[in-house]
Each structure stands twice: as C-alpha cells, then as structure tokens.
C-alpha positions as YAML, in Angstrom:
chain: A
units: angstrom
residues:
- id: 1
  name: GLY
  ca: [-3.66, 29.48, -3.87]
- id: 2
  name: LEU
  ca: [-2.58, 30.51, -7.35]
- id: 3
  name: TYR
  ca: [-6.17, 30.29, -8.60]
- id: 4
  name: VAL
  ca: [-7.41, 32.53, -5.77]
- id: 5
  name: ARG
  ca: [-4.76, 35.11, -6.59]
- id: 6
  name: PHE
  ca: [-5.69, 34.91, -10.27]
- id: 7
  name: VAL
  ca: [-9.37, 35.52, -9.47]
- id: 8
  name: SER
  ca: [-8.42, 38.39, -7.17]
- id: 9
  name: GLY
  ca: [-6.48, 39.98, -10.02]
- id: 10
  name: LEU
  ca: [-9.49, 39.70, -12.30]
- id: 11
  name: ARG
  ca: [-11.71, 41.29, -9.70]
- id: 12
  name: ARG
  ca: [-9.30, 44.17, -9.21]
- id: 13
  name: ALA
  ca: [-9.44, 44.97, -12.94]
- id: 14
  name: SER
  ca: [-13.20, 44.41, -13.24]
- id: 15
  name: THR
  ca: [-15.55, 47.30, -14.06]
- id: 16
  name: ALA
  ca: [-18.69, 45.43, -12.98]
- id: 17
  name: VAL
  ca: [-21.10, 46.89, -10.44]
- id: 18
  name: ASP
  ca: [-20.42, 44.04, -8.01]
- id: 19
  name: PRO
  ca: [-17.02, 42.50, -8.87]
- id: 20
  name: TRP
  ca: [-17.01, 40.44, -5.65]
- id: 21
  name: ALA
  ca: [-20.12, 38.50, -6.77]
- id: 22
  name: GLY
  ca: [-18.43, 37.65, -10.07]
- id: 23
  name: SER
  ca: [-15.24, 36.48, -8.40]
- id: 24
  name: LEU
  ca: [-17.27, 34.45, -5.89]
- id: 25
  name: ARG
  ca: [-18.89, 32.59, -8.79]
- id: 26
  name: LEU
  ca: [-15.44, 31.84, -10.22]
- id: 27
  name: LEU
  ca: [-14.21, 30.57, -6.86]
- id: 28
  name: MET
  ca: [-17.25, 28.32, -6.41]
- id: 29
  name: ALA
  ca: [-16.79, 27.05, -9.95]
- id: 30
  name: GLY
  ca: [-13.21, 26.14, -9.06]
- id: 31
  name: VAL
  ca: [-14.35, 24.32, -5.91]
- id: 32
  name: SER
  ca: [-17.05, 22.44, -7.85]
- id: 33
  name: GLY
  ca: [-14.58, 21.50, -10.59]
- id: 34
  name: ALA
  ca: [-12.02, 20.23, -8.10]
- id: 35
  name: GLY
  ca: [-14.71, 18.22, -6.29]
- id: 36
  name: ALA
  ca: [-15.89, 16.67, -9.54]
- id: 37
  name: MET
  ca: [-12.31, 15.73, -10.43]
- id: 38
  name: VAL
  ca: [-11.88, 14.01, -7.06]
- id: 39
  name: LEU
  ca: [-15.07, 11.99, -7.60]
- id: 40
  name: LEU
  ca: [-13.97, 10.93, -11.09]
- id: 41
  name: LEU
  ca: [-10.52, 9.89, -9.85]
- id: 42
  name: TYR
  ca: [-12.06, 7.92, -7.00]
- id: 43
  name: ARG
  ca: [-14.43, 6.14, -9.38]
- id: 44
  name: TYR
  ca: [-11.56, 5.32, -11.72]
- id: 45
  name: MET
  ca: [-9.48, 3.88, -8.89]
- id: 46
  name: GLN
  ca: [-12.34, 1.77, -7.56]
- id: 47
  name: ARG
  ca: [-13.15, 0.36, -11.02]
- id: 48
  name: HIS
  ca: [-9.72, -0.02, -12.61]
- id: 49
  name: VAL
  ca: [-7.06, 0.05, -9.88]
- id: 50
  name: MET
  ca: [-8.61, -1.75, -6.91]
- id: 51
  name: THR
  ca: [-9.84, -4.55, -9.20]
- id: 52
  name: ASP
  ca: [-6.48, -4.99, -10.96]
- id: 53
  name: PRO
  ca: [-4.61, -8.05, -9.55]
- id: 54
  name: GLU
  ca: [-1.27, -6.44, -10.45]
- id: 55
  name: CYS
  ca: [-2.06, -3.46, -8.23]
- id: 56
  name: VAL
  ca: [-4.03, -5.11, -5.43]
- id: 57
  name: PRO
  ca: [-3.60, -8.86, -4.77]
- id: 58
  name: PRO
  ca: [-6.94, -10.70, -4.53]
- id: 59
  name: GLU
  ca: [-6.21, -11.95, -1.02]
- id: 60
  name: ALA
  ca: [-5.54, -8.39, 0.14]
- id: 61
  name: ALA
  ca: [-8.77, -7.14, -1.44]
- id: 62
  name: LYS
  ca: [-10.82, -9.84, 0.29]
- id: 63
  name: LYS
  ca: [-9.19, -9.37, 3.67]
- id: 64
  name: SER
  ca: [-11.35, -7.21, 5.91]
- id: 65
  name: LYS
  ca: [-9.59, -5.21, 8.56]
- id: 66
  name: ALA
  ca: [-11.49, -5.11, 11.82]
- id: 67
  name: LYS
  ca: [-11.50, -1.80, 13.61]
- id: 68
  name: THR
  ca: [-11.65, -1.31, 17.34]
- id: 69
  name: HIS
  ca: [-14.31, 1.14, 18.45]
- id: 70
  name: LEU
  ca: [-14.09, 2.57, 21.96]
- id: 71
  name: GLY
  ca: [-16.64, 4.79, 23.62]
- id: 72
  name: LEU
  ca: [-15.80, 7.92, 25.54]
- id: 73
  name: ARG
  ca: [-15.69, 6.14, 28.89]
- id: 74
  name: GLU
  ca: [-13.60, 3.25, 27.58]
- id: 75
  name: SER
  ca: [-11.20, 5.67, 25.87]
- id: 76
  name: ALA
  ca: [-10.76, 7.72, 29.05]
- id: 77
  name: ALA
  ca: [-10.14, 4.55, 31.07]
- id: 78
  name: TYR
  ca: [-7.55, 3.32, 28.57]
- id: 79
  name: LEU
  ca: [-5.74, 6.68, 28.58]
- id: 80
  name: ALA
  ca: [-5.69, 6.61, 32.38]
- id: 81
  name: SER
  ca: [-4.16, 3.13, 32.38]
- id: 82
  name: SER
  ca: [-1.47, 3.75, 29.75]
- id: 83
  name: ALA
  ca: [1.09, 6.51, 30.23]
- id: 84
  name: TYR
  ca: [2.42, 5.90, 26.71]
- id: 85
  name: ILE
  ca: [-0.93, 6.46, 24.98]
- id: 86
  name: ARG
  ca: [-1.72, 9.30, 27.38]
- id: 87
  name: ASN
  ca: [1.41, 11.17, 26.31]
- id: 88
  name: LEU
  ca: [0.55, 10.53, 22.67]
- id: 89
  name: ALA
  ca: [-2.96, 11.91, 23.21]
- id: 90
  name: LEU
  ca: [-1.49, 14.98, 24.93]
- id: 91
  name: LEU
  ca: [0.60, 15.69, 21.82]
- id: 92
  name: VAL
  ca: [-2.54, 15.67, 19.68]
- id: 93
  name: ILE
  ca: [-4.55, 17.78, 22.16]
- id: 94
  name: CYS
  ca: [-1.80, 20.37, 22.62]
- id: 95
  name: TYR
  ca: [-1.23, 20.72, 18.88]
- id: 96
  name: GLY
  ca: [-4.93, 21.26, 18.18]
- id: 97
  name: MET
  ca: [-5.35, 23.80, 20.98]
- id: 98
  name: SER
  ca: [-2.20, 25.73, 20.07]
- id: 99
  name: ILE
  ca: [-3.12, 26.02, 16.40]
- id: 100
  name: ASN
  ca: [-6.65, 27.13, 17.22]
- id: 101
  name: ILE
  ca: [-5.57, 29.80, 19.72]
- id: 102
  name: VAL
  ca: [-3.03, 31.41, 17.41]
- id: 103
  name: GLU
  ca: [-4.99, 31.05, 14.16]
- id: 104
  name: VAL
  ca: [-8.16, 32.75, 15.45]
- id: 105
  name: SER
  ca: [-6.16, 35.67, 16.87]
- id: 106
  name: TRP
  ca: [-4.17, 35.95, 13.64]
- id: 107
  name: LYS
  ca: [-7.27, 36.01, 11.44]
- id: 108
  name: ALA
  ca: [-8.72, 38.78, 13.60]
- id: 109
  name: LYS
  ca: [-5.60, 40.84, 12.89]
- id: 110
  name: LEU
  ca: [-5.78, 39.85, 9.22]
- id: 111
  name: LYS
  ca: [-9.28, 41.26, 8.88]
- id: 112
  name: GLN
  ca: [-8.10, 44.52, 10.44]
- id: 113
  name: ALA
  ca: [-5.20, 44.77, 8.00]
- id: 114
  name: PHE
  ca: [-7.26, 43.77, 4.93]
- id: 115
  name: PRO
  ca: [-10.85, 45.00, 5.35]
- id: 116
  name: ASN
  ca: [-11.38, 44.78, 1.59]
- id: 117
  name: PRO
  ca: [-12.54, 41.23, 0.62]
- id: 118
  name: ASN
  ca: [-10.42, 41.32, -2.54]
- id: 119
  name: ASP
  ca: [-7.23, 42.14, -0.63]
- id: 120
  name: TYR
  ca: [-8.09, 39.53, 1.99]
- id: 121
  name: SER
  ca: [-8.64, 36.73, -0.54]
- id: 122
  name: GLU
  ca: [-5.51, 37.70, -2.46]
- id: 123
  name: PHE
  ca: [-3.44, 37.49, 0.71]
- id: 124
  name: MET
  ca: [-4.96, 34.11, 1.59]
- id: 125
  name: GLY
  ca: [-4.16, 32.88, -1.91]
- id: 126
  name: ALA
  ca: [-0.52, 33.82, -1.43]
- id: 127
  name: PHE
  ca: [-0.65, 32.20, 2.01]
- id: 128
  name: SER
  ca: [-1.94, 28.92, 0.56]
- id: 129
  name: SER
  ca: [0.73, 28.87, -2.16]
- id: 130
  name: THR
  ca: [3.47, 29.54, 0.38]
- id: 131
  name: THR
  ca: [2.13, 26.83, 2.67]
- id: 132
  name: GLY
  ca: [2.28, 24.29, -0.14]
- id: 133
  name: ALA
  ca: [5.85, 25.21, -1.11]
- id: 134
  name: VAL
  ca: [7.14, 25.18, 2.47]
- id: 135
  name: THR
  ca: [5.36, 21.89, 3.19]
- id: 136
  name: LEU
  ca: [7.05, 20.29, 0.17]
- id: 137
  name: PHE
  ca: [10.45, 21.50, 1.41]
- id: 138
  name: MET
  ca: [9.75, 20.28, 4.94]
- id: 139
  name: MET
  ca: [8.66, 16.87, 3.66]
- id: 140
  name: LEU
  ca: [12.03, 16.50, 1.98]
- id: 141
  name: ALA
  ca: [13.96, 17.87, 4.96]
- id: 142
  name: SER
  ca: [12.09, 15.69, 7.48]
- id: 143
  name: GLN
  ca: [13.71, 12.53, 6.15]
- id: 144
  name: ARG
  ca: [17.10, 13.97, 7.03]
- id: 145
  name: ILE
  ca: [15.88, 15.19, 10.42]
- id: 146
  name: PHE
  ca: [14.62, 11.74, 11.43]
- id: 147
  name: LYS
  ca: [17.77, 10.05, 10.16]
- id: 148
  name: VAL
  ca: [20.29, 12.41, 11.78]
- id: 149
  name: PHE
  ca: [18.55, 13.62, 14.96]
- id: 150
  name: GLY
  ca: [15.96, 10.94, 15.66]
- id: 151
  name: TRP
  ca: [12.37, 10.88, 16.85]
- id: 152
  name: GLY
  ca: [12.86, 13.05, 19.93]
- id: 153
  name: VAL
  ca: [14.22, 16.10, 18.10]
- id: 154
  name: ALA
  ca: [11.65, 15.76, 15.32]
- id: 155
  name: ALA
  ca: [8.83, 15.70, 17.89]
- id: 156
  name: LEU
  ca: [10.12, 18.88, 19.57]
- id: 157
  name: ILE
  ca: [10.43, 20.97, 16.39]
- id: 158
  name: PRO
  ca: [6.66, 21.73, 15.96]
- id: 159
  name: PRO
  ca: [6.15, 23.08, 19.52]
- id: 160
  name: THR
  ca: [9.40, 25.03, 19.27]
- id: 161
  name: MET
  ca: [8.21, 26.71, 16.05]
- id: 162
  name: LEU
  ca: [4.85, 27.51, 17.61]
- id: 163
  name: PHE
  ca: [6.42, 28.91, 20.76]
- id: 164
  name: LEU
  ca: [8.89, 31.20, 18.97]
- id: 165
  name: THR
  ca: [6.50, 32.55, 16.34]
- id: 166
  name: GLY
  ca: [3.60, 32.72, 18.80]
- id: 167
  name: SER
  ca: [5.72, 34.73, 21.24]
- id: 168
  name: VAL
  ca: [6.59, 37.30, 18.56]
- id: 169
  name: PHE
  ca: [2.99, 37.47, 17.34]
- id: 170
  name: PHE
  ca: [1.45, 38.05, 20.77]
- id: 171
  name: SER
  ca: [4.22, 40.50, 21.70]
- id: 172
  name: LEU
  ca: [3.32, 42.60, 18.67]
- id: 173
  name: SER
  ca: [-0.37, 42.31, 19.56]
- id: 174
  name: LEU
  ca: [0.10, 43.29, 23.21]
- id: 175
  name: PHE
  ca: [2.95, 45.81, 22.97]
- id: 176
  name: GLY
  ca: [2.36, 47.24, 19.50]
- id: 177
  name: GLY
  ca: [2.33, 50.82, 20.78]
- id: 178
  name: ALA
  ca: [5.62, 50.53, 22.60]
- id: 179
  name: LEU
  ca: [7.23, 48.76, 19.65]
- id: 180
  name: SER
  ca: [5.94, 51.26, 17.05]
- id: 181
  name: PRO
  ca: [9.23, 53.24, 16.73]
- id: 182
  name: LEU
  ca: [11.23, 50.05, 16.24]
- id: 183
  name: VAL
  ca: [8.71, 48.61, 13.79]
- id: 184
  name: ALA
  ca: [8.52, 51.93, 11.91]
- id: 185
  name: ALA
  ca: [12.27, 51.69, 11.32]
- id: 186
  name: LEU
  ca: [11.52, 48.50, 9.40]
- id: 187
  name: GLY
  ca: [9.10, 50.41, 7.16]
- id: 188
  name: THR
  ca: [5.90, 48.82, 8.40]
- id: 189
  name: THR
  ca: [3.36, 48.94, 11.23]
- id: 190
  name: PRO
  ca: [2.87, 46.66, 14.28]
- id: 191
  name: LEU
  ca: [-0.42, 45.43, 12.79]
- id: 192
  name: MET
  ca: [1.10, 44.47, 9.44]
- id: 193
  name: LEU
  ca: [4.14, 42.91, 11.07]
- id: 194
  name: ALA
  ca: [1.84, 40.88, 13.35]
- id: 195
  name: VAL
  ca: [-0.04, 39.69, 10.24]
- id: 196
  name: VAL
  ca: [3.21, 38.63, 8.55]
- id: 197
  name: VAL
  ca: [4.53, 36.89, 11.68]
- id: 198
  name: GLY
  ca: [1.16, 35.17, 12.16]
- id: 199
  name: ALA
  ca: [1.22, 34.03, 8.56]
- id: 200
  name: ALA
  ca: [4.74, 32.64, 9.02]
- id: 201
  name: GLN
  ca: [3.58, 30.87, 12.17]
- id: 202
  name: ASN
  ca: [0.64, 29.24, 10.38]
- id: 203
  name: VAL
  ca: [2.77, 28.25, 7.38]
- id: 204
  name: LEU
  ca: [5.45, 26.68, 9.58]
- id: 205
  name: SER
  ca: [2.98, 24.94, 11.89]
- id: 206
  name: LYS
  ca: [0.97, 23.42, 9.03]
- id: 207
  name: SER
  ca: [4.09, 22.28, 7.19]
- id: 208
  name: ALA
  ca: [5.54, 20.86, 10.42]
- id: 209
  name: LYS
  ca: [2.31, 18.95, 11.04]
- id: 210
  name: TYR
  ca: [2.44, 17.10, 7.73]
- id: 211
  name: SER
  ca: [6.22, 16.58, 7.66]
- id: 212
  name: LEU
  ca: [7.07, 15.97, 11.34]
- id: 213
  name: PHE
  ca: [4.10, 15.82, 13.70]
- id: 214
  name: ASP
  ca: [2.00, 13.25, 11.81]
- id: 215
  name: PRO
  ca: [4.99, 10.94, 11.07]
- id: 216
  name: CYS
  ca: [6.08, 11.14, 14.73]
- id: 217
  name: LYS
  ca: [2.57, 10.23, 15.84]
- id: 218
  name: GLU
  ca: [2.38, 7.22, 13.53]
- id: 219
  name: MET
  ca: [5.91, 6.06, 14.38]
- id: 220
  name: ALA
  ca: [5.01, 6.08, 18.07]
- id: 221
  name: TYR
  ca: [2.60, 3.16, 17.46]
- id: 222
  name: ILE
  ca: [5.31, 0.94, 15.92]
- id: 223
  name: PRO
  ca: [6.70, -0.70, 19.10]
- id: 224
  name: LEU
  ca: [3.23, -1.41, 20.55]
- id: 225
  name: ASP
  ca: [1.59, -4.82, 20.35]
- id: 226
  name: ALA
  ca: [-1.50, -5.31, 18.19]
- id: 227
  name: GLU
  ca: [-4.02, -4.76, 21.00]
- id: 228
  name: ALA
  ca: [-2.32, -1.64, 22.37]
- id: 229
  name: LYS
  ca: [-1.94, -0.27, 18.86]
- id: 230
  name: THR
  ca: [-5.61, -0.62, 17.91]
- id: 231
  name: LYS
  ca: [-6.98, 0.50, 21.28]
- id: 232
  name: GLY
  ca: [-4.47, 3.37, 21.46]
- id: 233
  name: LYS
  ca: [-5.45, 4.71, 18.05]
- id: 234
  name: ALA
  ca: [-9.12, 4.40, 18.91]
- id: 235
  name: ALA
  ca: [-8.65, 6.25, 22.22]
- id: 236
  name: VAL
  ca: [-6.67, 9.06, 20.59]
- id: 237
  name: ASP
  ca: [-9.32, 9.40, 17.87]
- id: 238
  name: VAL
  ca: [-12.16, 9.52, 20.38]
- id: 239
  name: ILE
  ca: [-10.61, 11.92, 22.91]
- id: 240
  name: GLY
  ca: [-7.40, 13.45, 21.53]
- id: 241
  name: ASN
  ca: [-8.55, 14.76, 18.16]
- id: 242
  name: PRO
  ca: [-11.93, 16.25, 19.23]
- id: 243
  name: LEU
  ca: [-10.54, 17.75, 22.43]
- id: 244
  name: GLY
  ca: [-7.62, 19.28, 20.56]
- id: 245
  name: LYS
  ca: [-9.89, 20.87, 17.96]
- id: 246
  name: SER
  ca: [-12.57, 22.09, 20.36]
- id: 247
  name: GLY
  ca: [-10.42, 22.81, 23.42]
- id: 248
  name: GLY
  ca: [-8.89, 25.96, 21.99]
- id: 249
  name: SER
  ca: [-12.31, 27.22, 20.89]
- id: 250
  name: LEU
  ca: [-13.81, 26.59, 24.32]
- id: 251
  name: VAL
  ca: [-10.97, 28.48, 26.01]
- id: 252
  name: GLN
  ca: [-11.39, 31.46, 23.67]
- id: 253
  name: GLN
  ca: [-15.16, 31.52, 24.11]
- id: 254
  name: ALA
  ca: [-14.75, 31.47, 27.90]
- id: 255
  name: PHE
  ca: [-12.28, 34.36, 27.78]
- id: 256
  name: ILE
  ca: [-14.40, 36.40, 25.36]
- id: 257
  name: PHE
  ca: [-17.50, 35.83, 27.52]
- id: 258
  name: THR
  ca: [-15.54, 36.86, 30.63]
- id: 259
  name: PHE
  ca: [-13.59, 39.86, 29.28]
- id: 260
  name: GLY
  ca: [-15.95, 41.05, 26.56]
- id: 261
  name: SER
  ca: [-13.83, 40.80, 23.38]
- id: 262
  name: LEU
  ca: [-11.05, 38.91, 21.67]
- id: 263
  name: ALA
  ca: [-8.70, 41.89, 22.00]
- id: 264
  name: ALA
  ca: [-9.25, 42.05, 25.77]
- id: 265
  name: SER
  ca: [-8.64, 38.31, 26.00]
- id: 266
  name: THR
  ca: [-5.29, 38.44, 24.18]
- id: 267
  name: PRO
  ca: [-3.04, 38.46, 27.32]
- id: 268
  name: TYR
  ca: [-4.85, 35.45, 28.72]
- id: 269
  name: LEU
  ca: [-4.72, 33.64, 25.39]
- id: 270
  name: ALA
  ca: [-0.96, 34.23, 25.28]
- id: 271
  name: ALA
  ca: [-0.60, 32.79, 28.79]
- id: 272
  name: THR
  ca: [-2.77, 29.80, 27.88]
- id: 273
  name: LEU
  ca: [-0.72, 29.16, 24.75]
- id: 274
  name: THR
  ca: [2.48, 29.18, 26.82]
- id: 275
  name: LEU
  ca: [1.06, 26.65, 29.29]
- id: 276
  name: VAL
  ca: [-0.21, 24.38, 26.51]
- id: 277
  name: ILE
  ca: [3.15, 24.40, 24.71]
- id: 278
  name: LEU
  ca: [5.02, 23.69, 27.96]
- id: 279
  name: LEU
  ca: [2.73, 20.69, 28.51]
- id: 280
  name: TRP
  ca: [3.42, 19.68, 24.90]
- id: 281
  name: PHE
  ca: [7.19, 19.81, 25.54]
- id: 282
  name: LYS
  ca: [6.84, 17.70, 28.67]
- id: 283
  name: ALA
  ca: [4.68, 15.07, 26.96]
- id: 284
  name: ALA
  ca: [7.03, 14.87, 23.95]
- id: 285
  name: GLN
  ca: [10.10, 14.42, 26.16]
- id: 286
  name: SER
  ca: [8.38, 11.77, 28.27]
- id: 287
  name: LEU
  ca: [7.12, 9.93, 25.19]
- id: 288
  name: ASN
  ca: [10.59, 10.06, 23.64]
- id: 289
  name: VAL
  ca: [12.01, 8.15, 26.62]
- id: 290
  name: GLN
  ca: [9.23, 5.58, 26.45]
- id: 291
  name: PHE
  ca: [9.50, 5.25, 22.66]
- id: 292
  name: THR
  ca: [13.28, 4.77, 22.80]
- id: 293
  name: GLN
  ca: [12.96, 2.10, 25.48]
- id: 294
  name: ALA
  ca: [10.16, 0.30, 23.61]
- id: 295
  name: MET
  ca: [12.13, 0.29, 20.35]
- id: 296
  name: ALA
  ca: [15.23, -1.02, 22.13]
- id: 297
  name: ALA
  ca: [13.18, -3.82, 23.73]
- id: 298
  name: GLU
  ca: [11.66, -4.70, 20.38]
- id: 299
  name: GLU
  ca: [15.09, -4.89, 18.72]
- id: 300
  name: GLN
  ca: [16.42, -7.16, 21.48]
- id: 301
  name: ALA
  ca: [13.41, -9.42, 21.16]
...
C-alpha cells in the first residue's frame, strides 16, 4: 500500500508524456521483486530450515500426511448427512457471496469517484495500508474476544459488520438524491460518502476474516473425530469455498443480464445481501449450539 502511494506521488509530479506507463513499470517491478523474494525465502527454508533437526524432527519430516479427497457428489452427500458440517459450509458460502456482492458494487462507485488512474491507484494504496493496520489491531483484539465472549460472539461479529456497513452503503447508493442535503452538511457528496463507507466495509470485513472468521472456522473442527474432520474439511473445500466465491458473481451476472446494468440491479443486490447475511446469522447460531455441545461432550470424555 505504501509503495503504491509512493509511485502515485511520483506519477503526479512526472512531466513525462505518459506518466501512467512509467508508474506501471515501477509497480510491475515491485511485484516482480516481491515474487523473487518469496521464491528465495522458500528455497532457503526448504534447504536450511526443513532439513535442520532442531527445527523439524526427522520423524516429523518423514511422516506423510494423507489427505482425503472427495468429489462433488461425495461432498454434497456428506453435507446432506451432517448438519454440523453443513452449517460450517454455509458460513463459508455466505461470507464469500457477501464480500463479492458488496465489493463489486463498491468498486463501481470507486471508479465513478476516481476516473483518473493515478487517483484510483493512490486511493487503493491507502486502502491496502489501512487494511493491514486494522487487521493487525483485530488480530490482537480477537484473542480477548474469544477469551471473554467465546466462539458464538466471535462468529457473529463478521456478519454484523457486513450488515451494518452494507446497509449504509446501499442506502447511499439507492437514496443518494434524497440524502444529498444531509450529506452536503457533512461537506461531501453521496458518491464520495458511499466510497468511504464501502472502503470501511471492505477493511473491516477483510480484517474480521483473518482475525475472527478463519479462527472460528478452524476451531469448529476441534471437537470432531478424525474421520469427520478430514471429510468435513474436504467437503467444505470442494463445495463451500468455490460456491462462496462464484455464487455472488453468478447472482450479479443474472441481475445485470435481467435488468441491463449494475446500477439497475442495486436494489436486488441489496435484498440478496440481506437474505445471505440472515442465513449466515442462522447458520452461525445453530453451529454455536452444536459446537458448545460437542466441546462439552469432549471435555466430559
């Protein structure tokens, strides 16, 4: 994020005929350099860390971990037979769909607010830096959240954030004209305020994913036996992750094809987001009851 903002500043002060081409070369050089650094670090770890007995015991290095691979039909059958794994898959699907629906609509507003590529990249650089800082804070705060409030509250925080910020964002998108006098009193426009609220929504949702959503998902596998754990993870990977990522896109494409544009589809996207988040709430609450009971049974055993 800081590097993107730095390059944007150079481009703004450039007197070249095509400053965007020069900044694009700098950005690609940064991507190439970061990729090369990752490859070098990986090679170093494989040669000097993974072969060091003090870091990795020989018996652990030789032990091969078998993975369970389920096809689409087997995954669907396993989800149908296990309410616990089905609720866990619903969390993953609802998160992916919610993020996709809001992010695409937000980036459409972002392009309207920043038609200049330099301004757009500079804003995205600030967005990336803010996301990193907020994620670090949330990672520290999540330990306290799990300890004080437990799994159930931690699992409900991400959908609550998405619902509140998504409601404000779509309200500004749908009723921007009616809200113009109120927004003008704040010294901005409905479009710019929608961009800021959308940015806050994306920052909070991404930070909540790494600090709360992913830990909740992994903790949910703890009370399961070995077979249920491996098959459950395989089923969620086969159905939950792809459906969550592509489901939101399919819904948007269907609405755009039906109503002609993303702007005309906005009311229906807002309604779809509300339904998806309500389903997310229901699945999280149901899974919390099952998780609590499974952990209690494991402790008694």
